[in-house]
Amino acid sequence: MKTFPMHLISATRSESIPDVVQFTGQDASGSFGIMANAFRRITTLAYGLAHFRQLSGEVEYLAMPGGLLYFLDNQLRIATTQYVRAAGLSEVTEALDRELRREGEAMRDIRQSMRNLDEQVMKKLFELRQAARR
């Protein structure tokens, strides 16, 4: 069976999967599949879930908020801001839950930093105003 490599590229990581037999994704026109030696294709992936099958028969899933897919010279490249790769749908759900919790914690930290910065600015303005009155 013919295969092709798939290269996943995001803002924080990249990886290559060497022996992909079939990739199934979705763009604005609907679902589509890519197999080895297919014609060149470039498309914008829709938000959601894609899957691919490896030579071993293993199926894996990719959850992503959209991305750019480019298939050329029997190589598939997918560029996205972030993605979750898992062997099963329940694993995708768990990984997405972990990612959402991590992002929630990061947002809380950012909000706290903004509050601290706001307090420091207000304190400095108060000190400047007091110094100007003297």
PDB file of C-alpha atoms in Angstrom:
ATOM      1  CA  MET A   1       0.000   0.000   0.000  1.00  0.00           C
ATOM      2  CA  LYS A   2       1.347   3.439  -0.908  1.00  0.00           C
ATOM      3  CA  THR A   3       1.950   5.983   1.833  1.00  0.00           C
ATOM      4  CA  PHE A   4       2.939   9.605   2.292  1.00  0.00           C
ATOM      5  CA  PRO A   5       4.461  11.611   5.160  1.00  0.00           C
ATOM      6  CA  MET A   6       2.323  14.108   7.052  1.00  0.00           C
ATOM      7  CA  HIS A   7       3.969  17.136   8.676  1.00  0.00           C
ATOM      8  CA  LEU A   8       2.041  18.901  11.446  1.00  0.00           C
ATOM      9  CA  ILE A   9       3.192  22.410  12.267  1.00  0.00           C
ATOM     10  CA  SER A  10       1.806  24.672  14.991  1.00  0.00           C
ATOM     11  CA  ALA A  11       2.968  27.733  16.868  1.00  0.00           C
ATOM     12  CA  THR A  12       4.522  25.622  19.628  1.00  0.00           C
ATOM     13  CA  ARG A  13       5.548  22.320  18.044  1.00  0.00           C
ATOM     14  CA  SER A  14       5.925  20.285  14.898  1.00  0.00           C
ATOM     15  CA  GLU A  15       6.037  16.595  14.132  1.00  0.00           C
ATOM     16  CA  SER A  16       6.111  14.246  11.175  1.00  0.00           C
ATOM     17  CA  ILE A  17       4.188  11.024  10.743  1.00  0.00           C
ATOM     18  CA  PRO A  18       5.965   8.953   8.069  1.00  0.00           C
ATOM     19  CA  ASP A  19       3.557   6.267   6.832  1.00  0.00           C
ATOM     20  CA  VAL A  20       0.114   7.801   6.346  1.00  0.00           C
ATOM     21  CA  VAL A  21      -2.213   5.888   4.015  1.00  0.00           C
ATOM     22  CA  GLN A  22      -5.203   8.235   4.094  1.00  0.00           C
ATOM     23  CA  PHE A  23      -6.104  11.628   5.551  1.00  0.00           C
ATOM     24  CA  THR A  24      -9.708  12.783   5.941  1.00  0.00           C
ATOM     25  CA  GLY A  25     -10.500  16.397   6.747  1.00  0.00           C
ATOM     26  CA  GLN A  26     -13.083  19.072   6.185  1.00  0.00           C
ATOM     27  CA  ASP A  27     -12.973  22.439   4.459  1.00  0.00           C
ATOM     28  CA  ALA A  28     -15.663  24.905   3.364  1.00  0.00           C
ATOM     29  CA  SER A  29     -16.810  22.543   0.609  1.00  0.00           C
ATOM     30  CA  GLY A  30     -17.265  19.572   2.977  1.00  0.00           C
ATOM     31  CA  SER A  31     -15.350  16.415   3.827  1.00  0.00           C
ATOM     32  CA  PHE A  32     -12.542  15.183   1.610  1.00  0.00           C
ATOM     33  CA  GLY A  33      -9.878  12.496   1.636  1.00  0.00           C
ATOM     34  CA  ILE A  34      -6.291  12.382   0.457  1.00  0.00           C
ATOM     35  CA  MET A  35      -4.411   9.230  -0.468  1.00  0.00           C
ATOM     36  CA  ALA A  36      -0.837   8.692  -1.670  1.00  0.00           C
ATOM     37  CA  ASN A  37       0.102  10.242  -5.019  1.00  0.00           C
ATOM     38  CA  ALA A  38      -3.007  12.419  -5.120  1.00  0.00           C
ATOM     39  CA  PHE A  39      -3.014  15.629  -7.122  1.00  0.00           C
ATOM     40  CA  ARG A  40      -1.723  18.824  -5.565  1.00  0.00           C
ATOM     41  CA  ARG A  41      -4.184  20.359  -3.145  1.00  0.00           C
ATOM     42  CA  ILE A  42      -4.255  23.454  -0.986  1.00  0.00           C
ATOM     43  CA  THR A  43      -7.202  24.328   1.205  1.00  0.00           C
ATOM     44  CA  THR A  44      -8.195  25.960   4.447  1.00  0.00           C
ATOM     45  CA  LEU A  45      -9.281  23.368   6.986  1.00  0.00           C
ATOM     46  CA  ALA A  46     -12.463  23.956   8.953  1.00  0.00           C
ATOM     47  CA  TYR A  47     -12.589  24.065  12.735  1.00  0.00           C
ATOM     48  CA  GLY A  48     -13.061  20.551  14.038  1.00  0.00           C
ATOM     49  CA  LEU A  49     -11.855  17.013  13.823  1.00  0.00           C
ATOM     50  CA  ALA A  50      -9.824  15.253  11.120  1.00  0.00           C
ATOM     51  CA  HIS A  51      -8.409  11.748  11.106  1.00  0.00           C
ATOM     52  CA  PHE A  52      -5.726   9.760   9.358  1.00  0.00           C
ATOM     53  CA  ARG A  53      -4.885   6.105   8.923  1.00  0.00           C
ATOM     54  CA  GLN A  54      -1.343   4.810   9.082  1.00  0.00           C
ATOM     55  CA  LEU A  55       0.158   1.817   7.267  1.00  0.00           C
ATOM     56  CA  SER A  56      -0.163  -0.196  10.485  1.00  0.00           C
ATOM     57  CA  GLY A  57      -3.943   0.280  10.283  1.00  0.00           C
ATOM     58  CA  GLU A  58      -3.969   2.576  13.314  1.00  0.00           C
ATOM     59  CA  VAL A  59      -6.389   5.520  13.058  1.00  0.00           C
ATOM     60  CA  GLU A  60      -5.566   8.761  14.855  1.00  0.00           C
ATOM     61  CA  TYR A  61      -7.536  11.956  15.283  1.00  0.00           C
ATOM     62  CA  LEU A  62      -6.565  15.606  15.021  1.00  0.00           C
ATOM     63  CA  ALA A  63      -8.593  18.336  16.679  1.00  0.00           C
ATOM     64  CA  MET A  64      -7.693  21.834  15.532  1.00  0.00           C
ATOM     65  CA  PRO A  65      -9.180  25.306  15.184  1.00  0.00           C
ATOM     66  CA  GLY A  66      -8.745  25.270  11.418  1.00  0.00           C
ATOM     67  CA  GLY A  67      -5.524  25.467   9.492  1.00  0.00           C
ATOM     68  CA  LEU A  68      -3.878  25.407   6.102  1.00  0.00           C
ATOM     69  CA  LEU A  69      -3.463  22.077   4.305  1.00  0.00           C
ATOM     70  CA  TYR A  70      -1.000  21.678   1.440  1.00  0.00           C
ATOM     71  CA  PHE A  71      -0.428  18.412  -0.418  1.00  0.00           C
ATOM     72  CA  LEU A  72       2.416  18.465  -2.951  1.00  0.00           C
ATOM     73  CA  ASP A  73       4.956  15.896  -4.175  1.00  0.00           C
ATOM     74  CA  ASN A  74       3.275  13.194  -2.110  1.00  0.00           C
ATOM     75  CA  GLN A  75       3.781  15.088   1.159  1.00  0.00           C
ATOM     76  CA  LEU A  76       1.022  16.520   3.327  1.00  0.00           C
ATOM     77  CA  ARG A  77       1.684  19.636   5.365  1.00  0.00           C
ATOM     78  CA  ILE A  78      -0.783  21.072   7.847  1.00  0.00           C
ATOM     79  CA  ALA A  79      -0.109  24.418   9.517  1.00  0.00           C
ATOM     80  CA  THR A  80      -2.342  25.490  12.383  1.00  0.00           C
ATOM     81  CA  THR A  81      -2.112  27.560  15.546  1.00  0.00           C
ATOM     82  CA  GLN A  82      -2.499  24.463  17.729  1.00  0.00           C
ATOM     83  CA  TYR A  83      -3.692  20.891  17.513  1.00  0.00           C
ATOM     84  CA  VAL A  84      -4.452  17.860  19.626  1.00  0.00           C
ATOM     85  CA  ARG A  85      -3.435  14.441  18.277  1.00  0.00           C
ATOM     86  CA  ALA A  86      -4.874  11.316  19.890  1.00  0.00           C
ATOM     87  CA  ALA A  87      -5.600   7.673  19.114  1.00  0.00           C
ATOM     88  CA  GLY A  88      -9.231   7.755  20.233  1.00  0.00           C
ATOM     89  CA  LEU A  89     -12.094  10.188  20.483  1.00  0.00           C
ATOM     90  CA  SER A  90     -12.180   9.942  24.283  1.00  0.00           C
ATOM     91  CA  GLU A  91      -8.471  10.801  24.347  1.00  0.00           C
ATOM     92  CA  VAL A  92      -9.155  13.836  22.140  1.00  0.00           C
ATOM     93  CA  THR A  93     -11.846  14.963  24.582  1.00  0.00           C
ATOM     94  CA  GLU A  94      -9.527  14.513  27.571  1.00  0.00           C
ATOM     95  CA  ALA A  95      -6.680  16.345  25.826  1.00  0.00           C
ATOM     96  CA  LEU A  96      -8.984  19.218  24.882  1.00  0.00           C
ATOM     97  CA  ASP A  97     -10.251  19.427  28.472  1.00  0.00           C
ATOM     98  CA  ARG A  98      -6.646  19.584  29.740  1.00  0.00           C
ATOM     99  CA  GLU A  99      -5.804  22.257  27.175  1.00  0.00           C
ATOM    100  CA  LEU A 100      -8.866  24.333  28.098  1.00  0.00           C
ATOM    101  CA  ARG A 101      -7.987  24.105  31.802  1.00  0.00           C
ATOM    102  CA  ARG A 102      -4.397  25.146  31.060  1.00  0.00           C
ATOM    103  CA  GLU A 103      -5.575  28.093  28.984  1.00  0.00           C
ATOM    104  CA  GLY A 104      -8.052  29.068  31.713  1.00  0.00           C
ATOM    105  CA  GLU A 105      -5.253  29.099  34.277  1.00  0.00           C
ATOM    106  CA  ALA A 106      -3.082  31.178  31.961  1.00  0.00           C
ATOM    107  CA  MET A 107      -5.939  33.669  31.496  1.00  0.00           C
ATOM    108  CA  ARG A 108      -6.390  33.944  35.277  1.00  0.00           C
ATOM    109  CA  ASP A 109      -2.669  34.658  35.627  1.00  0.00           C
ATOM    110  CA  ILE A 110      -2.849  37.326  32.933  1.00  0.00           C
ATOM    111  CA  ARG A 111      -5.891  38.956  34.571  1.00  0.00           C
ATOM    112  CA  GLN A 112      -4.109  38.988  37.938  1.00  0.00           C
ATOM    113  CA  SER A 113      -1.018  40.558  36.349  1.00  0.00           C
ATOM    114  CA  MET A 114      -3.215  43.209  34.741  1.00  0.00           C
ATOM    115  CA  ARG A 115      -4.869  43.979  38.113  1.00  0.00           C
ATOM    116  CA  ASN A 116      -1.432  44.275  39.740  1.00  0.00           C
ATOM    117  CA  LEU A 117      -0.212  46.557  36.970  1.00  0.00           C
ATOM    118  CA  ASP A 118      -3.358  48.691  37.254  1.00  0.00           C
ATOM    119  CA  GLU A 119      -2.864  49.012  41.013  1.00  0.00           C
ATOM    120  CA  GLN A 120       0.778  50.012  40.562  1.00  0.00           C
ATOM    121  CA  VAL A 121      -0.119  52.638  37.957  1.00  0.00           C
ATOM    122  CA  MET A 122      -2.855  54.084  40.169  1.00  0.00           C
ATOM    123  CA  LYS A 123      -0.492  54.153  43.155  1.00  0.00           C
ATOM    124  CA  LYS A 124       2.197  55.921  41.108  1.00  0.00           C
ATOM    125  CA  LEU A 125      -0.336  58.472  39.804  1.00  0.00           C
ATOM    126  CA  PHE A 126      -1.493  59.130  43.369  1.00  0.00           C
ATOM    127  CA  GLU A 127       2.130  59.634  44.507  1.00  0.00           C
ATOM    128  CA  LEU A 128       2.813  61.998  41.588  1.00  0.00           C
ATOM    129  CA  ARG A 129      -0.322  63.988  42.358  1.00  0.00           C
ATOM    130  CA  GLN A 130       0.659  64.242  46.041  1.00  0.00           C
ATOM    131  CA  ALA A 131       4.185  65.362  45.109  1.00  0.00           C
ATOM    132  CA  ALA A 132       2.801  68.037  42.745  1.00  0.00           C
ATOM    133  CA  ARG A 133       0.646  69.513  45.532  1.00  0.00           C
ATOM    134  CA  ARG A 134       3.666  70.067  47.795  1.00  0.00           C
TER     135      ARG A 134
END
